[in-house]
CSV table of C-alpha atoms in Angstrom, one decimal:
chain,number,residue,atom,x,y,z
A,1,MET,CA,5.5,1.2,-54.7
A,2,LEU,CA,3.5,4.0,-52.6
A,3,VAL,CA,1.4,0.6,-51.4
A,4,ILE,CA,4.8,-1.3,-50.0
A,5,VAL,CA,5.7,2.2,-48.1
A,6,MET,CA,2.4,2.2,-47.0
A,7,ILE,CA,2.6,-1.6,-45.5
A,8,CYS,CA,6.0,-1.0,-43.8
A,9,LEU,CA,4.2,2.2,-42.2
A,10,LEU,CA,1.7,0.4,-41.1
A,11,LEU,CA,3.9,-2.6,-39.9
A,12,ILE,CA,5.8,0.1,-38.4
A,13,SER,CA,3.1,1.6,-36.1
A,14,LEU,CA,1.5,-1.5,-35.2
A,15,VAL,CA,5.3,-2.3,-33.5
A,16,MET,CA,5.6,0.8,-32.0
A,17,ALA,CA,2.1,0.4,-30.7
A,18,SER,CA,2.7,-3.0,-29.1
A,19,LEU,CA,5.7,-1.4,-27.5
A,20,LEU,CA,4.1,1.5,-26.3
A,21,LYS,CA,1.5,-0.9,-24.7
A,22,SER,CA,4.1,-3.1,-23.4
A,23,THR,CA,6.0,-0.3,-22.0
A,24,LEU,CA,3.1,1.2,-20.0
A,25,MET,CA,1.8,-2.1,-19.0
A,26,GLN,CA,5.4,-2.7,-16.8
A,27,ARG,CA,5.0,1.0,-15.1
A,28,ARG,CA,2.0,0.5,-13.7
A,29,GLN,CA,3.0,-3.3,-12.4
A,30,MET,CA,6.0,-1.3,-10.9
A,31,LEU,CA,4.0,1.5,-9.4
A,32,LYS,CA,1.5,-1.3,-8.3
A,33,GLU,CA,4.8,-3.4,-6.5
A,34,GLN,CA,6.6,0.2,-5.0
A,35,LEU,CA,3.1,0.8,-3.6
A,36,GLN,CA,2.3,-2.8,-2.1
A,37,VAL,CA,6.1,-2.3,-0.8
A,38,GLN,CA,5.3,0.8,1.2
A,39,ALA,CA,2.0,-0.3,2.8
A,40,ASP,CA,3.6,-3.7,4.2
A,41,TRP,CA,6.2,-0.8,6.1
A,42,LEU,CA,3.1,0.9,7.2
A,43,VAL,CA,1.2,-1.6,8.6
A,44,GLU,CA,4.9,-3.0,10.3
A,45,SER,CA,5.1,0.7,11.5
A,46,ALA,CA,1.2,0.7,12.6
A,47,LEU,CA,1.6,-2.4,14.9
A,48,GLU,CA,4.7,-1.3,16.5
A,49,ARG,CA,3.5,2.4,16.7
A,50,ALA,CA,0.2,0.2,19.1
A,51,ALA,CA,2.6,-1.5,21.1
A,52,GLN,CA,4.5,1.2,22.0
A,53,GLN,CA,1.7,3.7,22.5
A,54,ARG,CA,0.1,0.5,25.0
A,55,LEU,CA,3.7,0.6,27.0
A,56,THR,CA,3.7,4.6,28.0
A,57,ASN,CA,0.1,4.0,28.0
A,58,PRO,CA,-2.1,1.6,29.1
A,59,GLU,CA,-5.3,3.1,28.8
A,60,TYR,CA,-4.3,3.2,24.9
A,61,GLN,CA,-7.3,1.8,22.9
A,62,ASN,CA,-8.7,1.9,18.7
A,63,GLU,CA,-6.7,4.5,16.7
A,64,VAL,CA,-7.1,5.9,13.5
A,65,TRP,CA,-3.2,6.9,12.4
A,66,LYS,CA,-3.6,9.4,9.6
A,67,ILE,CA,-0.3,9.4,8.5
A,68,ASP,CA,1.0,13.2,6.2
A,69,PRO,CA,2.6,12.6,2.7
A,70,GLU,CA,5.6,15.1,4.3
A,71,GLU,CA,6.0,12.3,7.1
A,72,LEU,CA,6.1,9.6,4.1
A,73,GLY,CA,8.3,11.3,2.0
A,74,THR,CA,5.8,11.0,-0.6
A,75,ARG,CA,3.3,13.1,-2.6
A,76,TYR,CA,0.7,10.0,-0.9
A,77,THR,CA,-1.3,10.1,2.4
A,78,ALA,CA,-1.8,6.9,4.2
A,79,SER,CA,-3.8,6.1,7.0
A,80,ALA,CA,-4.0,3.5,9.7
A,81,GLU,CA,-6.9,1.8,11.9
A,82,ILE,CA,-5.5,-0.1,14.6
A,83,ILE,CA,-8.0,-2.1,17.0
A,84,LEU,CA,-6.6,-3.9,20.2
A,85,LYS,CA,-8.6,-6.1,22.0
A,86,PRO,CA,-7.9,-8.6,24.8
A,87,GLU,CA,-6.8,-12.4,23.2
A,88,GLY,CA,-8.5,-15.8,24.0
A,89,ASP,CA,-9.9,-16.3,27.7
A,90,ALA,CA,-6.4,-14.9,29.4
A,91,ASP,CA,-6.8,-11.6,29.9
A,92,ARG,CA,-2.6,-10.9,30.1
A,93,LYS,CA,-2.9,-11.6,26.1
A,94,LEU,CA,-3.4,-7.9,24.0
A,95,SER,CA,-4.2,-8.6,19.9
A,96,ILE,CA,-3.2,-5.8,17.9
A,97,GLN,CA,-4.5,-5.5,14.5
A,98,ALA,CA,-4.0,-3.1,11.9
A,99,ARG,CA,-5.3,-2.7,8.6
A,100,VAL,CA,-3.8,0.0,6.3
A,101,GLN,CA,-4.7,2.3,3.1
A,102,TYR,CA,-2.0,3.4,1.1
A,103,PRO,CA,-2.3,5.8,-0.8
A,104,GLU,CA,-5.4,6.8,0.7
A,105,GLY,CA,-8.0,8.0,-1.6
A,106,GLN,CA,-6.5,6.7,-4.9
A,107,THR,CA,-7.8,4.8,-7.4
A,108,LEU,CA,-5.4,2.3,-6.9
A,109,THR,CA,-5.1,1.3,-3.1
A,110,ILE,CA,-3.6,-1.4,-1.3
A,111,THR,CA,-4.8,-2.3,1.6
A,112,ARG,CA,-2.6,-4.3,4.3
A,113,THR,CA,-3.6,-6.2,7.1
A,114,LYS,CA,-1.5,-7.7,10.5
A,115,LYS,CA,-2.3,-8.8,13.6
A,116,ILE,CA,0.1,-9.9,16.2
A,117,ILE,CA,-0.9,-11.0,20.0
A,118,LEU,CA,1.0,-9.9,22.8
């Protein structure tokens, strides 16, 4: 009888450990997806920032935009490296590239890069 009880306890423990592992993996995946969405929005914001800065100041060039957690409404910081340069042979075209890292300095950091041509 004692052996049967021990086997049942072992099986219950194995099932509980498996459920816990699955829950932790799902939580990590959900966090990763949230960070990816935030990084996507930040790279779009960096491109818009660069375009607006260039409109108001024709001398505006490269920038590293540091974004505080308070601005994001989160507990993480972010940075966006913005690079502007002429595109192709025509001087009238301008390439703007933004590279975002979010959250900055964490174990799990998402990097997004996007380029537009104006």
